[in-house]
PDB file of C-alpha atoms in Angstrom:
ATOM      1  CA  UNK G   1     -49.259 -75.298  39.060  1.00 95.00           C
ATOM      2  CA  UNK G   2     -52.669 -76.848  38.194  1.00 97.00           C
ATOM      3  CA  UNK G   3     -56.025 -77.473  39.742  1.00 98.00           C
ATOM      4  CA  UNK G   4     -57.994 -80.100  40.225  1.00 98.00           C
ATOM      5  CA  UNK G   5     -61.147 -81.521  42.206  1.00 97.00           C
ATOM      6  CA  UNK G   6     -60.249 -83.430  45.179  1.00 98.00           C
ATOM      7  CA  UNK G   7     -60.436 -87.469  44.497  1.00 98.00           C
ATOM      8  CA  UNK G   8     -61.951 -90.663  46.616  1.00 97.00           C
ATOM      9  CA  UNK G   9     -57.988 -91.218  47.102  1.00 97.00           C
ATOM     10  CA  UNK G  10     -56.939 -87.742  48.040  1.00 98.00           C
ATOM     11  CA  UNK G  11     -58.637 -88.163  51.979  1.00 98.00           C
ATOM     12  CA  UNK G  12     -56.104 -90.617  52.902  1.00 97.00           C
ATOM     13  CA  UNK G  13     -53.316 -88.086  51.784  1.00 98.00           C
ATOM     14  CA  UNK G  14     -55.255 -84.998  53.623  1.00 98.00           C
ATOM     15  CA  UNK G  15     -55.770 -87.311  56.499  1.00 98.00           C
ATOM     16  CA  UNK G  16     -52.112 -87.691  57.047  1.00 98.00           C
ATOM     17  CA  UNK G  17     -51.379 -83.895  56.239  1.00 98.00           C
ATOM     18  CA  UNK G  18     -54.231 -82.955  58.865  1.00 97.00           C
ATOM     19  CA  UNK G  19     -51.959 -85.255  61.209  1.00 97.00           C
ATOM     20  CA  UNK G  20     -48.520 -83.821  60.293  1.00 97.00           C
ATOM     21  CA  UNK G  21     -49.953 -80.572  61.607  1.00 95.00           C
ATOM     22  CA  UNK G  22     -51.190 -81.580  64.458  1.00 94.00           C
ATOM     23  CA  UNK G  23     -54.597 -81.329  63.360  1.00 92.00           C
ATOM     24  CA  UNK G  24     -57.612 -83.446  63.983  1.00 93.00           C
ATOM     25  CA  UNK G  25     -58.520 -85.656  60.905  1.00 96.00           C
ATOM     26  CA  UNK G  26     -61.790 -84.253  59.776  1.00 95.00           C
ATOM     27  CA  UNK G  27     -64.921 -87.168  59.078  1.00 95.00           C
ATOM     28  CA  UNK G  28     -65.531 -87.642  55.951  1.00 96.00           C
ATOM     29  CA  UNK G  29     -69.388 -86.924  56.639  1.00 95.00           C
ATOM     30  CA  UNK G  30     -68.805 -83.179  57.819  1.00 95.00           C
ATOM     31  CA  UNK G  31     -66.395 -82.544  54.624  1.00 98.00           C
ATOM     32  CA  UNK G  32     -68.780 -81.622  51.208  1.00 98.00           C
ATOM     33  CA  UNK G  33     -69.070 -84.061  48.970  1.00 97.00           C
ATOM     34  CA  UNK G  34     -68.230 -87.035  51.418  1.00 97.00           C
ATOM     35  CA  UNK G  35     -64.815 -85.757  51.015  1.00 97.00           C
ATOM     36  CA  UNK G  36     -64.306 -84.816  47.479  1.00 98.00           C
ATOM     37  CA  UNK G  37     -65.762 -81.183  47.475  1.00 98.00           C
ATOM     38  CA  UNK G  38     -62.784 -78.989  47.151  1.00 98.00           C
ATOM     39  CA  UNK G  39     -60.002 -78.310  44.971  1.00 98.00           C
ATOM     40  CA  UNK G  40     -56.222 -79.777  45.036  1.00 98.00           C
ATOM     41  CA  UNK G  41     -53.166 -78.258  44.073  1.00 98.00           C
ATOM     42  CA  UNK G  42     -50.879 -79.769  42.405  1.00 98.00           C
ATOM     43  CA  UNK G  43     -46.703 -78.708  40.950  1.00 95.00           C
ATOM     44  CA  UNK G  44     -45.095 -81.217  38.830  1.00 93.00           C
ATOM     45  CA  UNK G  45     -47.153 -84.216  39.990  1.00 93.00           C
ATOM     46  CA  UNK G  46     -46.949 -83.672  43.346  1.00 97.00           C
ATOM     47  CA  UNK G  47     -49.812 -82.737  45.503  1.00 98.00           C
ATOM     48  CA  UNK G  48     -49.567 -79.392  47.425  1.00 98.00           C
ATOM     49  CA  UNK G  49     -52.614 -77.933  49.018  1.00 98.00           C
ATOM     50  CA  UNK G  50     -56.084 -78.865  49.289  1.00 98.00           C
ATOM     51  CA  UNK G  51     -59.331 -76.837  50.513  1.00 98.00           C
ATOM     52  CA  UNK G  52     -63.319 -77.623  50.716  1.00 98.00           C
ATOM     53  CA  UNK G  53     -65.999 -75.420  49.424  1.00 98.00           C
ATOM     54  CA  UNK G  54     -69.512 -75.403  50.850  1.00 97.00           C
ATOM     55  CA  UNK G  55     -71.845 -74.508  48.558  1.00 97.00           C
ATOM     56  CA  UNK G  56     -75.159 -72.998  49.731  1.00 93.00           C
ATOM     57  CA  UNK G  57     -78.289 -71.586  48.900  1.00 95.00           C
ATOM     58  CA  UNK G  58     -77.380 -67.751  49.375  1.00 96.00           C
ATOM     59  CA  UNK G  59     -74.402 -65.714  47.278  1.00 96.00           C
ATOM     60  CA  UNK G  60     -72.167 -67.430  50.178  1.00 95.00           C
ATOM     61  CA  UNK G  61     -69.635 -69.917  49.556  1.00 96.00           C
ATOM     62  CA  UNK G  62     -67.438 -71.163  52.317  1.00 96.00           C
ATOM     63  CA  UNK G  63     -64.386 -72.228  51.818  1.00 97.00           C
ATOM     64  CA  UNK G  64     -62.648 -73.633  54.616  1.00 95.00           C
ATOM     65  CA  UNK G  65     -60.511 -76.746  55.655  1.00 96.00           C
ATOM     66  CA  UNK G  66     -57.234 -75.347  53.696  1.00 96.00           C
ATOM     67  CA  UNK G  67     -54.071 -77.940  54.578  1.00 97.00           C
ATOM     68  CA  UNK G  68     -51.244 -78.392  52.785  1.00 97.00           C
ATOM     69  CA  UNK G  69     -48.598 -80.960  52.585  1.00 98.00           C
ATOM     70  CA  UNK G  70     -45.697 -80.333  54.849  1.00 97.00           C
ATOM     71  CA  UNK G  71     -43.458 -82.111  52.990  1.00 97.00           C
ATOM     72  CA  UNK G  72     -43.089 -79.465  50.450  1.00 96.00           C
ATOM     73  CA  UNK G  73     -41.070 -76.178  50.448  1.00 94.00           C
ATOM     74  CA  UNK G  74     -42.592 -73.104  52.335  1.00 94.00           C
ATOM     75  CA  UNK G  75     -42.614 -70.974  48.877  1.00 95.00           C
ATOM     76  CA  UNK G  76     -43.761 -73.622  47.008  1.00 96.00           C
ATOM     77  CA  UNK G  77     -47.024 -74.358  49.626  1.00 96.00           C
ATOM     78  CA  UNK G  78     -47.415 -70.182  49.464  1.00 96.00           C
ATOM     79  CA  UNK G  79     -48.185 -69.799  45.922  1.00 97.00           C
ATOM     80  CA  UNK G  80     -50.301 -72.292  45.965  1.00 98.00           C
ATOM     81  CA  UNK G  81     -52.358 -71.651  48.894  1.00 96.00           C
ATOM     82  CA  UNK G  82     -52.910 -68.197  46.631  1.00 97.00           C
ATOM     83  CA  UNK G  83     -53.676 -70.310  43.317  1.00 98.00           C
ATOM     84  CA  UNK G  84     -56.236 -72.168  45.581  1.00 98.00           C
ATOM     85  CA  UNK G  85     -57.939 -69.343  46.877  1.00 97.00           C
ATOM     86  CA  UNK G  86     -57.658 -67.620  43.673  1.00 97.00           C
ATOM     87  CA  UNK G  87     -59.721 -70.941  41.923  1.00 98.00           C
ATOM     88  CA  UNK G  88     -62.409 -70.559  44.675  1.00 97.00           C
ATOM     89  CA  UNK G  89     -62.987 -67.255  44.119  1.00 97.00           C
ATOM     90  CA  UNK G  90     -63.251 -68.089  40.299  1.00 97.00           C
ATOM     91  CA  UNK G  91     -65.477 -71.110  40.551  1.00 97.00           C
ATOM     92  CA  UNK G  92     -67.717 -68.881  43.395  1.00 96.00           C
ATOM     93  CA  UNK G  93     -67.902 -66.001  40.848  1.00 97.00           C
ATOM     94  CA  UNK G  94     -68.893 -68.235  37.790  1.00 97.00           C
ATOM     95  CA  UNK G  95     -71.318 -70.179  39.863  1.00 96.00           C
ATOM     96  CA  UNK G  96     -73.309 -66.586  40.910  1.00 96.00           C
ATOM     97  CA  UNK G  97     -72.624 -66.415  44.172  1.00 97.00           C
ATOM     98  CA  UNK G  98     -70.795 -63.076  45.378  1.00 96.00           C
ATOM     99  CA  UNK G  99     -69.271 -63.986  48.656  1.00 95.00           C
ATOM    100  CA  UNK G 100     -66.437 -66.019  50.547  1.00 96.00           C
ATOM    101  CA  UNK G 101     -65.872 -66.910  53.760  1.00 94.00           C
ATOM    102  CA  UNK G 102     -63.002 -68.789  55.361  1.00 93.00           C
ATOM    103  CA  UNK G 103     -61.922 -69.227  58.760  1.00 89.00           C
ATOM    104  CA  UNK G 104     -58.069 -69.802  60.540  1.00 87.00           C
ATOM    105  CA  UNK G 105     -55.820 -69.474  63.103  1.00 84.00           C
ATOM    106  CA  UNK G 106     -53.138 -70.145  61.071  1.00 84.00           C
ATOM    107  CA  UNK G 107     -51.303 -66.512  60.762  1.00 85.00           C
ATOM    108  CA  UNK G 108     -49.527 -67.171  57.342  1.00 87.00           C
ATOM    109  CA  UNK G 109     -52.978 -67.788  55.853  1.00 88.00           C
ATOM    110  CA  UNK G 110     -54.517 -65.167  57.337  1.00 88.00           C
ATOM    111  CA  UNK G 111     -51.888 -62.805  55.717  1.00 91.00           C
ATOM    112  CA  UNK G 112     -52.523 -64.128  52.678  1.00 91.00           C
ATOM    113  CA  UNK G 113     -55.864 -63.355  52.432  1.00 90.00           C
ATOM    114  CA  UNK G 114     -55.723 -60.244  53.655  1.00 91.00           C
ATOM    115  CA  UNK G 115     -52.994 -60.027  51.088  1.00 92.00           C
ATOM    116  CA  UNK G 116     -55.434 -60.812  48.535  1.00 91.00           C
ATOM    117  CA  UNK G 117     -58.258 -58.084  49.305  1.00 92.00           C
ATOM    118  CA  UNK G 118     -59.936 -60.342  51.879  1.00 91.00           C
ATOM    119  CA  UNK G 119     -61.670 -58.573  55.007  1.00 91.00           C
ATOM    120  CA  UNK G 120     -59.950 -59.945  58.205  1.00 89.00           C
ATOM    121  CA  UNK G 121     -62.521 -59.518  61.082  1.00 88.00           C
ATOM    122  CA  UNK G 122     -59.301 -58.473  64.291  1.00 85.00           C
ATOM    123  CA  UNK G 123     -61.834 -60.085  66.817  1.00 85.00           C
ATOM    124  CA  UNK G 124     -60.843 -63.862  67.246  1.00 80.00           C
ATOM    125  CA  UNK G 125     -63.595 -65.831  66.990  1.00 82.00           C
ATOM    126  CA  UNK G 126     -64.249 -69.296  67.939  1.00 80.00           C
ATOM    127  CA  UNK G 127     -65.270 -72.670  66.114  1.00 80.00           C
ATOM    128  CA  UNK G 128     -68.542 -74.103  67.563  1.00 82.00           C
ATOM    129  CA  UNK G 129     -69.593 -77.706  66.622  1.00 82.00           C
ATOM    130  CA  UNK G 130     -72.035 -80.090  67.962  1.00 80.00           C
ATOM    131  CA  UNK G 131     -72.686 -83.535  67.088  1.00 81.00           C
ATOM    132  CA  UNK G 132     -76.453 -84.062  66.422  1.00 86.00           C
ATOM    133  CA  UNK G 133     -77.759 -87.794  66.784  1.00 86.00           C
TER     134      UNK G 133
END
Protein backbone atom coordinates (compact mmCIF):
# COMPACT_ATOMS: atom_id res chain seq x y z
CA UNK A 1 0.00 0.00 0.00
CA UNK A 2 1.15 3.58 -0.78
CA UNK A 3 0.29 7.13 0.05
CA UNK A 4 -0.44 9.89 -1.65
CA UNK A 5 -1.97 13.56 -1.45
CA UNK A 6 -5.47 13.73 -2.44
CA UNK A 7 -5.90 15.11 -6.28
CA UNK A 8 -8.41 17.84 -8.07
CA UNK A 9 -9.91 14.37 -9.47
CA UNK A 10 -10.07 12.39 -6.29
CA UNK A 11 -13.49 14.63 -4.93
CA UNK A 12 -15.59 13.17 -7.52
CA UNK A 13 -14.48 9.59 -6.34
CA UNK A 14 -14.92 10.66 -2.42
CA UNK A 15 -18.13 12.26 -3.43
CA UNK A 16 -19.57 9.03 -4.57
CA UNK A 17 -17.94 7.01 -1.59
CA UNK A 18 -19.50 9.73 0.88
CA UNK A 19 -22.83 8.65 -1.04
CA UNK A 20 -22.35 4.84 -0.95
CA UNK A 21 -22.37 5.31 2.81
CA UNK A 22 -25.04 7.17 3.16
CA UNK A 23 -23.18 10.14 3.93
CA UNK A 24 -23.66 13.73 3.02
CA UNK A 25 -21.18 14.89 0.24
CA UNK A 26 -19.01 17.35 2.01
CA UNK A 27 -18.45 21.13 -0.03
CA UNK A 28 -15.51 21.45 -1.32
CA UNK A 29 -15.09 24.92 0.58
CA UNK A 30 -15.31 23.33 4.21
CA UNK A 31 -12.69 20.44 3.09
CA UNK A 32 -8.70 21.93 3.44
CA UNK A 33 -7.21 22.70 0.57
CA UNK A 34 -10.50 23.19 -1.54
CA UNK A 35 -10.54 19.52 -1.42
CA UNK A 36 -7.09 18.28 -1.87
CA UNK A 37 -5.77 18.47 1.81
CA UNK A 38 -5.54 14.93 2.90
CA UNK A 39 -3.94 11.82 2.06
CA UNK A 40 -5.25 8.76 -0.25
CA UNK A 41 -4.62 5.27 0.00
CA UNK A 42 -3.99 3.40 -2.52
CA UNK A 43 -3.27 -1.05 -3.15
CA UNK A 44 -2.34 -2.03 -6.55
CA UNK A 45 -3.78 1.02 -8.34
CA UNK A 46 -6.81 1.10 -6.80
CA UNK A 47 -7.93 3.76 -4.48
CA UNK A 48 -8.87 2.71 -0.88
CA UNK A 49 -9.28 5.30 1.77
CA UNK A 50 -9.01 8.89 1.94
CA UNK A 51 -8.87 11.44 5.04
CA UNK A 52 -8.38 15.46 5.45
CA UNK A 53 -5.97 17.09 7.74
CA UNK A 54 -6.51 20.57 9.16
CA UNK A 55 -3.59 22.17 9.84
CA UNK A 56 -3.53 24.94 12.47
CA UNK A 57 -1.67 27.31 14.31
CA UNK A 58 -1.27 25.28 17.70
CA UNK A 59 0.58 21.56 18.07
CA UNK A 60 -3.11 20.40 16.87
CA UNK A 61 -3.77 18.75 13.74
CA UNK A 62 -7.19 17.45 12.93
CA UNK A 63 -7.70 14.87 10.99
CA UNK A 64 -11.09 14.06 10.17
CA UNK A 65 -13.39 13.19 7.12
CA UNK A 66 -11.91 9.41 6.88
CA UNK A 67 -14.16 7.40 3.98
CA UNK A 68 -13.24 4.66 2.23
CA UNK A 69 -14.35 2.98 -0.87
CA UNK A 70 -16.94 0.36 -0.33
CA UNK A 71 -16.19 -1.41 -3.14
CA UNK A 72 -13.18 -2.95 -1.68
CA UNK A 73 -12.73 -5.90 0.76
CA UNK A 74 -13.32 -5.22 4.58
CA UNK A 75 -9.50 -6.34 5.38
CA UNK A 76 -8.21 -4.65 2.67
CA UNK A 77 -10.13 -1.01 3.73
CA UNK A 78 -8.75 -2.01 7.56
CA UNK A 79 -5.16 -1.88 6.95
CA UNK A 80 -5.41 0.91 5.27
CA UNK A 81 -7.51 3.02 7.36
CA UNK A 82 -4.32 2.13 9.89
CA UNK A 83 -1.63 3.09 7.09
CA UNK A 84 -3.68 6.39 6.83
CA UNK A 85 -3.74 7.24 10.27
CA UNK A 86 -0.33 6.01 10.70
CA UNK A 87 0.86 8.78 7.67
CA UNK A 88 -1.00 11.54 9.63
CA UNK A 89 0.55 10.94 12.60
CA UNK A 90 3.95 10.96 10.66
CA UNK A 91 3.39 14.05 8.59
CA UNK A 92 1.84 15.80 12.14
CA UNK A 93 5.05 14.72 13.97
CA UNK A 94 7.53 15.96 11.20
CA UNK A 95 5.60 19.14 10.76
CA UNK A 96 6.05 19.98 14.89
CA UNK A 97 2.89 19.71 15.94
CA UNK A 98 2.26 17.08 18.87
CA UNK A 99 -1.39 16.37 18.72
CA UNK A 100 -4.35 14.62 16.75
CA UNK A 101 -7.73 14.80 16.84
CA UNK A 102 -10.38 12.92 14.90
CA UNK A 103 -13.93 12.50 15.33
CA UNK A 104 -16.61 9.31 14.37
CA UNK A 105 -19.43 7.43 14.91
CA UNK A 106 -18.31 4.86 12.93
CA UNK A 107 -17.44 1.93 15.63
CA UNK A 108 -14.82 0.03 13.44
CA UNK A 109 -12.82 3.27 13.31
CA UNK A 110 -13.15 4.06 16.58
CA UNK A 111 -11.58 0.62 17.49
CA UNK A 112 -8.96 1.25 15.46
CA UNK A 113 -7.76 4.10 16.97
CA UNK A 114 -8.09 3.12 20.15
CA UNK A 115 -6.24 0.16 18.78
CA UNK A 116 -3.52 2.36 17.88
CA UNK A 117 -2.86 4.23 21.36
CA UNK A 118 -5.51 6.87 20.60
CA UNK A 119 -7.56 8.34 23.69
CA UNK A 120 -11.32 7.59 23.04
CA UNK A 121 -13.31 10.24 25.06
CA UNK A 122 -16.75 7.30 26.20
CA UNK A 123 -18.99 10.53 26.24
CA UNK A 124 -20.64 10.87 22.70
CA UNK A 125 -20.32 14.05 21.56
CA UNK A 126 -22.01 15.91 18.90
CA UNK A 127 -20.99 17.71 15.52
CA UNK A 128 -22.00 21.43 15.56
CA UNK A 129 -21.87 23.46 12.27
CA UNK A 130 -23.23 26.69 11.20
CA UNK A 131 -23.20 28.29 7.96
CA UNK A 132 -21.88 31.91 8.26
CA UNK A 133 -22.94 34.38 5.35
Amino acid sequence: MNTRTLTESDYLILSDWWKAWGWPVIVKDMLPDNGTGGIMVENKGENIVAGFLYWSNSKLVWLDWIISNPKTNRDIRQEAIKKLILTAEHMTKEAGSKYMMSISRSNSLLKTHEQMGWNIDKTPSHEMVKIII
